[in-house]
Amino acid sequence: MKTQESNLHLIHAAYQAFHARDVDALLAVLAEDVEWIHPQGMNAYGLGGTKVGHAGVKAFLAHVPTVLGGMRLHPMEFVQSGDRVVVFGVRDVTSHSGHTESLDFVHSWTLRDGRAVRMEDIFDTVLFHRLIES
């Protein structure tokens, strides 16, 4: 049970880091060789596929503002099973034109030895495309 509690604490820390825009705090939660995965349907904007390691995550996060005007994550439900934490939430996404919408997401986190080794972001890419292009 203690490992599960610490895994959940780690994932909460990751969302706190996102909220604070503290990349170093986020990287502290991630393993050096983390897999950071987004739907292939976002390739047109340079946001799809798997990024590997801290450098890959930093490059991804640095690229997001070139495509979006802003984003806030609101994790709402945390479901845990062994070394996996699945988070259901809503993100408020703002386009460069200033249009904001709330879009559902599911994040699947895999943890090992006190660090996140994989994060997969699952969402409706069609809605995301429409927002980016608005």
GROMACS .gro file of C-alpha atoms in nm, residues 10-71:
model
   62
   10LEU     CA    1   0.415   1.160  -0.729
   11ILE     CA    2   0.140   1.207  -0.986
   12HIS     CA    3  -0.016   1.485  -0.779
   13ALA     CA    4   0.328   1.650  -0.769
   14ALA     CA    5   0.348   1.630  -1.149
   15TYR     CA    6   0.019   1.819  -1.186
   16GLN     CA    7   0.129   2.076  -0.928
   17ALA     CA    8   0.443   2.129  -1.138
   18PHE     CA    9   0.232   2.169  -1.455
   19HIS     CA   10   0.012   2.422  -1.277
   20ALA     CA   11   0.314   2.619  -1.153
   21ARG     CA   12   0.486   2.586  -1.494
   22ASP     CA   13   0.785   2.446  -1.306
   23VAL     CA   14   0.966   2.225  -1.557
   24ASP     CA   15   1.238   2.128  -1.309
   25ALA     CA   16   0.978   2.005  -1.057
   26LEU     CA   17   0.809   1.805  -1.333
   27LEU     CA   18   1.138   1.649  -1.444
   28ALA     CA   19   1.207   1.550  -1.082
   29VAL     CA   20   0.902   1.320  -1.106
   30LEU     CA   21   1.013   1.168  -1.437
   31ALA     CA   22   1.271   0.896  -1.492
   32GLU     CA   23   1.570   0.998  -1.704
   33ASP     CA   24   1.446   0.774  -1.988
   34VAL     CA   25   1.074   0.858  -1.956
   35GLU     CA   26   0.848   0.800  -2.256
   36TRP     CA   27   0.620   1.103  -2.312
   37ILE     CA   28   0.349   0.994  -2.557
   38HIS     CA   29   0.084   1.192  -2.748
   39PRO     CA   30  -0.154   1.083  -3.024
   40GLN     CA   31  -0.004   1.049  -3.372
   41GLY     CA   32  -0.298   1.261  -3.488
   42MET     CA   33  -0.113   1.565  -3.350
   43ASN     CA   34   0.189   1.518  -3.579
   44ALA     CA   35   0.075   1.802  -3.808
   45TYR     CA   36   0.150   2.042  -3.522
   46GLY     CA   37   0.468   1.874  -3.400
   47LEU     CA   38   0.286   1.748  -3.091
   48GLY     CA   39   0.239   1.380  -3.177
   49GLY     CA   40   0.441   1.070  -3.110
   50THR     CA   41   0.679   0.961  -2.840
   51LYS     CA   42   0.941   1.190  -2.689
   52VAL     CA   43   1.210   1.017  -2.482
   53GLY     CA   44   1.398   1.140  -2.178
   54HIS     CA   45   1.414   1.474  -2.004
   55ALA     CA   46   1.547   1.642  -2.320
   56GLY     CA   47   1.251   1.511  -2.520
   57VAL     CA   48   1.000   1.634  -2.261
   58LYS     CA   49   1.167   1.977  -2.240
   59ALA     CA   50   1.167   2.009  -2.621
   60PHE     CA   51   0.798   1.910  -2.632
   61LEU     CA   52   0.702   2.160  -2.360
   62ALA     CA   53   0.901   2.435  -2.532
   63HIS     CA   54   0.719   2.364  -2.860
   64VAL     CA   55   0.364   2.378  -2.717
   65PRO     CA   56   0.351   2.763  -2.698
   66THR     CA   57   0.432   2.783  -3.070
   67VAL     CA   58   0.104   2.600  -3.136
   68LEU     CA   59  -0.122   2.713  -2.848
   69GLY     CA   60  -0.191   3.035  -2.663
   70GLY     CA   61  -0.225   2.858  -2.330
   71MET     CA   62  -0.336   2.550  -2.141
   0.00000   0.00000   0.00000
